[in-house]
XYZ file of C-alpha atoms in Angstrom:
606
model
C 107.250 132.477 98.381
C 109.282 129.353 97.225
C 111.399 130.526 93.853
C 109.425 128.070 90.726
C 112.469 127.269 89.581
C 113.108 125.650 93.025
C 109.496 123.768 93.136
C 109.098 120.489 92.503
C 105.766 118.414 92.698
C 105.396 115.278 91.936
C 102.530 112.206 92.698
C 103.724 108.858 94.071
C 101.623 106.208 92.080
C 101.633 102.522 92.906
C 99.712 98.774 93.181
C 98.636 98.522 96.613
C 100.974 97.670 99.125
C 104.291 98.126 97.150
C 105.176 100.546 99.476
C 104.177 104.167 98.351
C 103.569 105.298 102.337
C 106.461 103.896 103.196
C 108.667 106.157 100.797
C 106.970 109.049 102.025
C 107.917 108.058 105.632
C 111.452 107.681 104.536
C 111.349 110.804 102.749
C 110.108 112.791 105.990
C 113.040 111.175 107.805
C 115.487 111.790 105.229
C 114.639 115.421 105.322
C 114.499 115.769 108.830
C 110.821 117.030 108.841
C 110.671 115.545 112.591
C 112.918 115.854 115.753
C 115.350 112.990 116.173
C 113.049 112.775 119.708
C 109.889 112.887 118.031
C 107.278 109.905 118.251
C 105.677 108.932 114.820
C 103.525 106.584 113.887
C 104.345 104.493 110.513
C 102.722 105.278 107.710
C 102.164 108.725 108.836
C 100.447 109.791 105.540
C 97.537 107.364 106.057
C 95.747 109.292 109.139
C 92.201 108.129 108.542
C 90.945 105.467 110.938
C 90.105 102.969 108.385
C 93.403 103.320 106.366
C 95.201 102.472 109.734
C 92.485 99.376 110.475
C 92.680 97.986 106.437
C 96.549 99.239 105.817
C 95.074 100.969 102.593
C 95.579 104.458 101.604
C 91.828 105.534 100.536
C 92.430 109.184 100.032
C 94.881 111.298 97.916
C 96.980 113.884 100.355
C 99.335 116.450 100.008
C 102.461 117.118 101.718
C 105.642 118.922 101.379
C 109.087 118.610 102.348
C 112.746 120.798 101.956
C 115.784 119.534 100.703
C 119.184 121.388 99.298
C 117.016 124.547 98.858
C 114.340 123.042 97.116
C 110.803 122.466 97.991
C 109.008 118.960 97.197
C 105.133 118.833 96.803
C 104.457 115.601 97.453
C 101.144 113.786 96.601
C 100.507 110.436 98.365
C 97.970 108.229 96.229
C 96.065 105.233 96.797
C 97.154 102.099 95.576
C 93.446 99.992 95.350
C 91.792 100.198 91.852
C 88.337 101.271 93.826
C 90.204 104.379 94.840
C 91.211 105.439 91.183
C 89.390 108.252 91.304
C 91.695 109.946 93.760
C 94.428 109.654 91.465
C 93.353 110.627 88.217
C 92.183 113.887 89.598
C 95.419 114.916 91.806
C 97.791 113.914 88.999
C 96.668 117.533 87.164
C 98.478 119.076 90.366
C 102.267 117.458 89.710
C 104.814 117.658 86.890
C 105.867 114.274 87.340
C 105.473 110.594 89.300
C 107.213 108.140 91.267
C 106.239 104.977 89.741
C 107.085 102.552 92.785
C 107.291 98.652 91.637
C 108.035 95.817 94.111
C 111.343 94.399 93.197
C 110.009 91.401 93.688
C 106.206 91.246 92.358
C 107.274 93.614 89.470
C 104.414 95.554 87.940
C 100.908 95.060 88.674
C 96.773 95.365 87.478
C 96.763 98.555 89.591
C 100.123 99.981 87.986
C 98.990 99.831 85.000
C 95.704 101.451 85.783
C 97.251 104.689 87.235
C 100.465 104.658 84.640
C 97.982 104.685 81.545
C 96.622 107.672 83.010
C 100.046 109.716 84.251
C 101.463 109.219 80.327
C 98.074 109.985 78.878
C 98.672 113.457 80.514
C 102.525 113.734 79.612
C 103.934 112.771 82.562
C 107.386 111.629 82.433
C 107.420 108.286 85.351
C 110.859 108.267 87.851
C 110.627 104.824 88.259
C 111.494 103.152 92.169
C 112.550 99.536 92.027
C 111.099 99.458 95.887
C 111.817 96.305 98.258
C 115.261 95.490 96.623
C 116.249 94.247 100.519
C 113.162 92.106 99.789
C 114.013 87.867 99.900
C 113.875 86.820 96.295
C 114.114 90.659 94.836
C 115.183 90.403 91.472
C 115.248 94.222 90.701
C 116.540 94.190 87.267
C 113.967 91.982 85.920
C 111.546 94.221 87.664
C 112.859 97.135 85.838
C 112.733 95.179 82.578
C 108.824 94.549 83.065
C 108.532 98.200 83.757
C 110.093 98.729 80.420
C 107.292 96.820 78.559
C 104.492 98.028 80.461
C 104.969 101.281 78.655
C 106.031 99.707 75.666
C 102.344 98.236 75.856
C 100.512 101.305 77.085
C 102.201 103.533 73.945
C 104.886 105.378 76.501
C 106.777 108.046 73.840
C 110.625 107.686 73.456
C 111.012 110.305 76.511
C 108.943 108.839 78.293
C 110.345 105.549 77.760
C 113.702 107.118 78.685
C 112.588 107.098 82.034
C 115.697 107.298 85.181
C 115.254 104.266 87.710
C 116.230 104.435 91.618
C 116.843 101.163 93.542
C 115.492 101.823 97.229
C 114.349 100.550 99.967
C 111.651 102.685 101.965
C 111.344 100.532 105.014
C 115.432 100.916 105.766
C 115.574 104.009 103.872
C 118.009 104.037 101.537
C 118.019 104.638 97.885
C 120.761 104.267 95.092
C 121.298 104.380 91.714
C 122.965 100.705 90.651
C 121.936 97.749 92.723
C 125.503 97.296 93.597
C 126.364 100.530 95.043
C 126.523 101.264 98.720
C 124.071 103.428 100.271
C 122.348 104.944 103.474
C 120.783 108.034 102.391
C 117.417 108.471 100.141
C 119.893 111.913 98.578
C 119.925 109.560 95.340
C 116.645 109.942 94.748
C 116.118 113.628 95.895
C 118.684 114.408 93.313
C 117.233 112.280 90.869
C 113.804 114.110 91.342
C 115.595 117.255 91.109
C 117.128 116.545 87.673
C 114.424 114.714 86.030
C 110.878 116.548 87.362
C 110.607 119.850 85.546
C 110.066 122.583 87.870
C 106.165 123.449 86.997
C 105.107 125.895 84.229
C 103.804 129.258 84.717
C 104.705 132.561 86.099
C 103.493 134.488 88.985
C 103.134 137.674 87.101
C 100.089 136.490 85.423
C 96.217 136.791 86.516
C 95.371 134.122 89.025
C 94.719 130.284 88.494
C 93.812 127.907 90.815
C 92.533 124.390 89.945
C 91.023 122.590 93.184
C 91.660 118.921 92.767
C 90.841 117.547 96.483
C 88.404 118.762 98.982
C 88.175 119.325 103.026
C 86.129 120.566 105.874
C 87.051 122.104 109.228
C 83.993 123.257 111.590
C 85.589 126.317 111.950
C 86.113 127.881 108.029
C 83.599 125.131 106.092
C 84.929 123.880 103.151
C 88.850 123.978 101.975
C 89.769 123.535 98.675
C 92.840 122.440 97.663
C 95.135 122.603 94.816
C 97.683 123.931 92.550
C 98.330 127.449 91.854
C 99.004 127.153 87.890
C 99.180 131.180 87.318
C 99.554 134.489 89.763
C 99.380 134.873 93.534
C 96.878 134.153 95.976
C 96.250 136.106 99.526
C 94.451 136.463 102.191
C 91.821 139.170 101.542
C 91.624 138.842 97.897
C 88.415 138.916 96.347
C 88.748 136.087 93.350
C 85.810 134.467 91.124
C 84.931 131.052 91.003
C 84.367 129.581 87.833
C 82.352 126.541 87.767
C 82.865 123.550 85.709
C 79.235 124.449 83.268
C 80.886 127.725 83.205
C 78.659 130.073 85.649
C 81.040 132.543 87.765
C 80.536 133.435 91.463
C 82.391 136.359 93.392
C 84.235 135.559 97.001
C 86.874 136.533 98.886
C 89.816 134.165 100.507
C 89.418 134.082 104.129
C 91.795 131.808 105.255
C 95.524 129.968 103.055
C 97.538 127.381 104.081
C 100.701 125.451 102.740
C 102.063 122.232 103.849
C 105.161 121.300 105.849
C 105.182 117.819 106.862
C 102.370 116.912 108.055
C 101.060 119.866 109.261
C 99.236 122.675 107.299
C 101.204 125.928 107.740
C 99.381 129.457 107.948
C 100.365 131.707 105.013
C 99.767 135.570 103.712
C 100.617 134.796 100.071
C 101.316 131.906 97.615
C 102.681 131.762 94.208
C 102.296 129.905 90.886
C 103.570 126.363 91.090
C 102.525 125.850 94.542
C 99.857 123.520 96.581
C 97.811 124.916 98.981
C 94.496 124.692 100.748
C 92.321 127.804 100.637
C 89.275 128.625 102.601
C 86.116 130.833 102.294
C 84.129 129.426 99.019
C 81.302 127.775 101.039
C 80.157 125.107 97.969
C 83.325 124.520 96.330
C 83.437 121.579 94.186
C 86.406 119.393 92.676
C 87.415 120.693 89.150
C 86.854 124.314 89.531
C 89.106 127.028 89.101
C 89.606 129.964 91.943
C 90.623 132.763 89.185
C 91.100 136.407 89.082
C 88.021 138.648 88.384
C 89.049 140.430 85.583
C 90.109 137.271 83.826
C 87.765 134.433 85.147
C 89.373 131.666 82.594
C 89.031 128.160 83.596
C 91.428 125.435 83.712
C 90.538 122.200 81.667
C 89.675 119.419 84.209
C 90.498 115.647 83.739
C 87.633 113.631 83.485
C 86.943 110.824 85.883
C 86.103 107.182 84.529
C 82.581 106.353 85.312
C 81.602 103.998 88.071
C 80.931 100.141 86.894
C 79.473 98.927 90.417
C 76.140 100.166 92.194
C 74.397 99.500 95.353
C 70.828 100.344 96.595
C 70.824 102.329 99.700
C 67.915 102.748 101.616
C 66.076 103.869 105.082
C 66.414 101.226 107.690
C 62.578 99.895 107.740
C 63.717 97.041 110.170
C 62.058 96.357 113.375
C 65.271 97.557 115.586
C 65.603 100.659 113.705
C 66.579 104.016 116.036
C 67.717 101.235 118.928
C 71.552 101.825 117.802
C 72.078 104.768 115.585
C 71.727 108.325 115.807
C 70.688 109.244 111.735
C 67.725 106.854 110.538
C 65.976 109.728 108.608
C 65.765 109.812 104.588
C 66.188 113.581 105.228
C 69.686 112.771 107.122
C 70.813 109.847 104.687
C 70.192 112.276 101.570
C 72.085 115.215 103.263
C 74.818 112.903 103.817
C 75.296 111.341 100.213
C 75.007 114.619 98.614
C 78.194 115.837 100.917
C 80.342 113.080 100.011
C 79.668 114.013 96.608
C 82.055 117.292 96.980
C 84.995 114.957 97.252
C 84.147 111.813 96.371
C 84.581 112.531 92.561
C 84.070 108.918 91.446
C 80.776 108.363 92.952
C 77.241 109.081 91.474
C 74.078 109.016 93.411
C 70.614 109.156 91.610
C 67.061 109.371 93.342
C 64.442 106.566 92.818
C 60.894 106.147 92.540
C 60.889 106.230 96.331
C 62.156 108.838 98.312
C 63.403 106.675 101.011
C 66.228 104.744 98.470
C 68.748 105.937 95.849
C 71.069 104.201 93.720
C 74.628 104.658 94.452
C 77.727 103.978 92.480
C 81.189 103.840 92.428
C 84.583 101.961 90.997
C 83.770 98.487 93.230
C 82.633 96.898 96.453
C 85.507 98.271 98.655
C 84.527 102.010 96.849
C 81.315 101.664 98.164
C 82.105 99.479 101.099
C 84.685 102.048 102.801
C 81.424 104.911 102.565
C 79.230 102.793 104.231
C 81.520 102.083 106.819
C 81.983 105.773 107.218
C 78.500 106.199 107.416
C 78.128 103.605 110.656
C 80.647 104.982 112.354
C 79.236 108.545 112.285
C 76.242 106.993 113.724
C 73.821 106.391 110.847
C 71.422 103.317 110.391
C 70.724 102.058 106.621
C 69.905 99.176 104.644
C 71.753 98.382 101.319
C 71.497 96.008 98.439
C 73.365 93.322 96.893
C 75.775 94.724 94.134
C 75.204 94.898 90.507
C 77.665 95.549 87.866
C 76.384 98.781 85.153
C 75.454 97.957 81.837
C 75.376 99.808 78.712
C 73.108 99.467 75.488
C 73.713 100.446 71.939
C 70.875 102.632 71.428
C 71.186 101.655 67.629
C 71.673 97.718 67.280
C 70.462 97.148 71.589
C 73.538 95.502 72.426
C 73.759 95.139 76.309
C 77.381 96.031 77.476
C 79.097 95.196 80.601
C 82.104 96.087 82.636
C 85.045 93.275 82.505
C 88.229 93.282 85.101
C 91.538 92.818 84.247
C 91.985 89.995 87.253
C 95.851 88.689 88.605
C 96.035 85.500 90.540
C 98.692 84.675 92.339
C 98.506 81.478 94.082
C 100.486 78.300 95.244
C 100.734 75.323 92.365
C 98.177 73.027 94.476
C 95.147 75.688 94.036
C 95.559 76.770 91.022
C 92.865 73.837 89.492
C 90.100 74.547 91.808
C 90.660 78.661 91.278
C 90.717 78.318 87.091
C 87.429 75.809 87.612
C 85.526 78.700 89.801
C 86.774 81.586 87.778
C 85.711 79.636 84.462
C 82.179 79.367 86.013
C 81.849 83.179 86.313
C 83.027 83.086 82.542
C 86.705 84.032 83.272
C 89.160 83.670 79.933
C 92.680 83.003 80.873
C 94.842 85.989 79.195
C 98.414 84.688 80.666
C 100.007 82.014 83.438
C 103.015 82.821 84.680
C 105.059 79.606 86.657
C 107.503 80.486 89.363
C 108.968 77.720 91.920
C 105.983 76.882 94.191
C 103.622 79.235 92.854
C 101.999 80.096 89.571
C 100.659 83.962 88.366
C 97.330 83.465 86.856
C 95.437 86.970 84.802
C 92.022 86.554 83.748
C 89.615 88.841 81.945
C 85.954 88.720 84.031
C 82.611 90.233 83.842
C 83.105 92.584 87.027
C 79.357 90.658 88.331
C 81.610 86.862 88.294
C 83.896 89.029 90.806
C 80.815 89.871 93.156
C 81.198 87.479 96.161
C 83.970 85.200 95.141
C 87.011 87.078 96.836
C 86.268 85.164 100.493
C 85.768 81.640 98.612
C 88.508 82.535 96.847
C 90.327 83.060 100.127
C 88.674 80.048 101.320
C 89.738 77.561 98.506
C 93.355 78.815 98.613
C 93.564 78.224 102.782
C 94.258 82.032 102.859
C 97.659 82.239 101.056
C 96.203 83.388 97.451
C 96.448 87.097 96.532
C 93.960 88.224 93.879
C 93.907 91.984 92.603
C 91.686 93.487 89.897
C 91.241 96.140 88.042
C 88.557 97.759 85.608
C 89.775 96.886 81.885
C 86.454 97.685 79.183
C 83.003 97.308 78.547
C 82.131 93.992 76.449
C 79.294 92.124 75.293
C 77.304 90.564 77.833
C 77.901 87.441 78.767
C 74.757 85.817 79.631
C 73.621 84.654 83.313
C 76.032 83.571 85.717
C 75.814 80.974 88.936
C 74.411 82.619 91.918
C 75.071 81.727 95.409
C 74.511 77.596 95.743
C 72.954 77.674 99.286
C 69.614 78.818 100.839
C 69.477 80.456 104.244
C 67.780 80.271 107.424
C 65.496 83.091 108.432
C 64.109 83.683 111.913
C 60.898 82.961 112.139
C 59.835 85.733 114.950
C 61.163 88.500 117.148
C 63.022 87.006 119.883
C 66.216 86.460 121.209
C 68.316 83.310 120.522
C 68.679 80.638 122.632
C 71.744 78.019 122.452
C 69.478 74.925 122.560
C 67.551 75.453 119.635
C 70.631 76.925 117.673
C 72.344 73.662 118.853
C 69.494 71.405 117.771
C 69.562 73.300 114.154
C 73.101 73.386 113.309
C 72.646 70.267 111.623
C 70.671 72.694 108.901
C 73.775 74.693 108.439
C 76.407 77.522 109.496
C 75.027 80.264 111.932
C 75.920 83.856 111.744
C 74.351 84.434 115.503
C 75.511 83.582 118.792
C 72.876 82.766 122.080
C 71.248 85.711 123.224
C 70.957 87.770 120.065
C 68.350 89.539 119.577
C 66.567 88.532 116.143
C 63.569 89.862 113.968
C 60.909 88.161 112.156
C 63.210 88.041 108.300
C 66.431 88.254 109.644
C 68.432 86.290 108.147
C 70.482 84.009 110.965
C 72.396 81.440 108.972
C 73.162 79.734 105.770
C 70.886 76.644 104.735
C 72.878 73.493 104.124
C 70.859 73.294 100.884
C 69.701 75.371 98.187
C 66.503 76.621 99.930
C 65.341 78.786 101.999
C 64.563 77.810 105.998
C 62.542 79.106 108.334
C 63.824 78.429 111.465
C 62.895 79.192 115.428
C 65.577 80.140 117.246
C 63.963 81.068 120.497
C 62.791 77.567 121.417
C 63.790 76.301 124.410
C 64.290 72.711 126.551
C 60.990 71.656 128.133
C 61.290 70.540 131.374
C 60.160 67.468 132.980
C 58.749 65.653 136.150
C 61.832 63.838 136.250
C 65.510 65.151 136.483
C 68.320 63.756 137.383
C 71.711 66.025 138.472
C 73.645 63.945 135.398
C 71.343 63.199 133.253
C 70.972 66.484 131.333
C 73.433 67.005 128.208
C 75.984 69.902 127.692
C 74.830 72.984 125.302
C 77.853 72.654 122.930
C 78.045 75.117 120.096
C 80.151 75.319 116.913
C 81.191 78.980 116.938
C 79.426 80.914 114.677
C 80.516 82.411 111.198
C 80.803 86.458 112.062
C 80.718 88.593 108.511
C 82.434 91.759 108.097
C 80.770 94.508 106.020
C 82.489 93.546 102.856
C 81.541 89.633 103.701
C 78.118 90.517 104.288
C 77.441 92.709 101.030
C 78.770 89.509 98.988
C 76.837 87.143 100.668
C 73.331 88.465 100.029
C 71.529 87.498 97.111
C 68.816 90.047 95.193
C 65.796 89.585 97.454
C 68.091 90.438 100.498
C 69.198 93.505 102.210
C 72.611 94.081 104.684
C 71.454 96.343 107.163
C 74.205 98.411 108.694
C 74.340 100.088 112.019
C 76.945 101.584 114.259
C 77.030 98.091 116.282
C 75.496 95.857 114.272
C 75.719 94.034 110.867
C 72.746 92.068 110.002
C 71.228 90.072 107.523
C 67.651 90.214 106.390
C 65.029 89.523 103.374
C 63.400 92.444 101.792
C 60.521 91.391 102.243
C 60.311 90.372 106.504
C 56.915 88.797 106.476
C 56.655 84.994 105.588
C 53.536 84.816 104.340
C 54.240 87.668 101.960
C 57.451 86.686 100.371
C 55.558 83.228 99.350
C 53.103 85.635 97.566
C 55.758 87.626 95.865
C 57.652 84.693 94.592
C 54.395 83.255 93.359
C 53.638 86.696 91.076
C 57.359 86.173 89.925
């Protein structure tokens, strides 16, 4: 066992895309965790298929590294404000942070977010000025807004005290002035080494074990992973595990690994101040402590914020259901969503008056998004709804609460009118504007419902070159109805497949989602109207033919390409009476209610 004087672990906390992965790629070089021969992929951390595809890290993961005789715990975090969650719970496990900041952006929404949190626990930041290679870096400023961030979020004196490292990941090199020379990341190992306390505890006392993330292998069943606060941990041992209302359960540790790199590493025995994954609880949870029998005490557990977004999802009642997917059952879909509750901390699921739909929820539309996703590709077919933002009443006076977003803009000069007019519309208030050459910085506070299908128009009205990047601030008054979506849509009128003459003859009527020879159902939704209506439409109708043709004289099928929606696109393009459903293959659009006739009827009773 590694010496706790020589232990060091510490979480890497960042906005998205500022370059946390990076480091940690730099780090394994720097430390020669791999053969000079060895192929690696970049941004080895983020091994999950859709953190490679999105070039997001979704999910907190450990790792550690050696260096100069001491041993790094490393904790790589996700950098999206849906995925806060993973951070506020893994932060328990490390003694300090990397607080990474783009030289160039400086701190952002998401920084914030996850800084609050680190100093609300004590956490003394190492801040990285990251990107100082960057065009237009301007590092010391950087630092400076770093400065005031705590300032604002109530940082104490030590904390404020905080060392800084000028690095850049991506050539990977680190140093302590901007004007030094350097080629090594050593800088900031031996900044790490001075300024993260080694953790607290001793190996001498009874066992301690808080279990912060969670895994699954086919072969052992669930892992549990965490930090070892007090004692030792082996194979064999028979430990308690205390649960988070307090009941105890006996078991025994079957299997114990460390991490090296990015492998897990077999061990006999592991010691306080350590990370490790431990097998042979069957339904361990997050927030539970592995403990030793005689002294089953439990560690205090950080609560998680609650969720502000939720989605219906429901059994796939459609007329193609079972054609794609595997898992169509409510019996399958319920066993599923109560499994991602072991790990997925920040999500809630509650049962409805029907037993084929629950209500799920979580931190925002890429939170829930990135499950349903999942879900697809592990061959599932469901239907879910649009999104709706939570709200919360005073019991006492009934005021109706909801969440607002603390929103940053950045955008070039000539779009900044058109994005202040749509945010204004959703009941945006301006909070600051910051001008640069060419560009302006733009932070609203928002109802989190005004955010709910406006990130692709905002994409739209800036011509793609806008960033926008939110995060959950409070709970405020409500603020009244907003504007919905402007346009109707077109709705198939029966099962068929689509043929390009009829599509071609319609798209005067508007945009369509479909392309010739898909295969539609009566309520599927197949376009957007070009007015505010609603359009039944046939699709399937075809050119008659006639006693007289002549070789030249019939006209060219041309088509305008159709408008294909991602996942995220689709679940912010339905309105309330509408449904997304989602199948390994497919992504369609449809009406709740399929039947013509009896939509009329249940408009009419509205």
């Amino acid at each position: 066992m590694t010496p706790i004087e020589k232990i060091r672990n510490i979480a890497i906390i960042a906005h998205v895309d500022h370059g946390k992965t990076t480091l940690v790629d730099a780090l394994f070089k720097s430390a020669h965790v791999f053969r000079d021969n060895q192929r690696v992929a970049e941004r080895a951390m983020d091994s999950n298929d859709q953190e490679r595809e999105r070039g997001i890290t979704i999910l907190a993961k450990c790792t550690s590294i050696s260096w100069g005789g001491f041993r790094f715990h490393i904790v790589d975090t996700p950098g999206h404000a849906d995925f806060g969650g993973e951070v506020e719970r893994v932060l328990s496990m490390v003694d300090s942070v990397l607080l990474v900041v783009d030289a160039f952006d400086g701190p952002m929404p998401q920084t914030k977010f996850v800084t609050r949190k680190a100093l609300a626990l004590g956490l003394r930041p190492i801040v990285v000025i990251n990107k100082v290679d960057r065009y237009g870096a301007r590092p010391y400023w950087a630092q400076d807004q770093v400065f005031e961030l705590l300032m604002e979020l109530g940082a104490t004196d030590e904390q404020l005290d905080f060392p800084c490292v000028f690095a850049s990941a991506k050539q990977g090199y680190a140093m302590l002035d901007v004007n030094d020379s350097a080629e090594t990341l050593d800088p900031l190992f031996d900044v790490v080494i001075r300024h993260c306390p080694h953790p607290k505890g001793s190996a001498d006392k009874p066992l301690q074990m808080l279990v912060t993330l969670m895994d699954y292998n086919d072969y052992v069943g669930q892992i549990g992973i965490g930090r070892v606060f007090n004692g030792q941990i082996s194979i064999g041992d028979q430990v308690v595990l205390v649960k988070r209302d307090g009941a105890v359960e006996n078991h025994k540790i079957t299997s114990l690994h460390g991490f090296d790199g990015l492998q897990r590493v077999a061990r006999e025995r592991a010691g306080a101040g350590e990370i490790v994954a431990v097998a042979g609880i069957p339904d361990i949870r997050v927030g539970e402590t592995i403990a030793n029998p005689r002294f089953p005490i439990a560690i205090p557990y950080v609560d998680i914020d609650q969720p502000t977004i939720s989605m219906v999802f429901q059994v796939n009642d459609g007329p193609f259901v079972g054609q794609d997917g595997k898992f169509t059952q409510s019996r399958r879909l319920r066993e599923r969503l109560t499994k991602e509750l072991q790990h997925n901390v920040a999500l809630r699921v509650e049962d409805t008056d029907s037993p084929e739909r629950w209500v799920v929820s979580g931190r925002g539309e890429l939170h829930l998004s990135v499950l349903i996703e999942t879900m697809r590709r592990e061959g599932f077919e469901l239907c879910v709804s649009r999104p709706e933002a939570i709200t919360k009443t005073n019991p006492e006076t009934g005021e109706k609460k909801e969440p607002f977003e603390d929103v940053t803009v950045d955008v070039p000069e000539d779009y900044m009118g058109v994005v202040m007019e749509k945010l204004g519309g959703r009941k945006a208030e301006m909070l600051d504007m910051f001008q640069e050459p060419g560009r302006v910085r733009l932070r609203f506070s928002i109802p989190s419902r005004g955010l709910i299908g406006y990130r692709n128009e905002f994409l739209t009205d800036t011509r793609g070159e806008g960033i926008l990047n939110s995060v959950f601030s409070h709970y405020g008054p409500h603020k009244g109805e907003l504007p919905g979506r402007k346009n109707g849509v077109l709705i198939s009128m029966d099962q068929c497949e689509a043929v390009g003459f009829a599509i071609m003859n319609l798209e005067d009527r508007g945009v369509f989602f479909i392309e010739p020879g898909a295969r539609c159902y009566e309520g599927m939704i197949v376009g957007q109207h070009a007015r505010e209506n609603d359009l039944v439409v046939n699709v399937a109708k075809g050119k008659k033919l006639t006693n007289m043709r002549a070789s030249g004289s019939d006209e060219a099928t041309r088509l305008t390409p159709p408008r294909v929606l991602t996942l995220e696109q689709a679940i912010e393009f339905i309105d309330d009476d509408e449904l997304v459903e989602v199948t390994p293959n497919f992504i369609r659009l449809r009406k709740k209610i399929l039947d013509a006739q009896e939509r009329k009827k249940s408009e009419k009773r509205l």
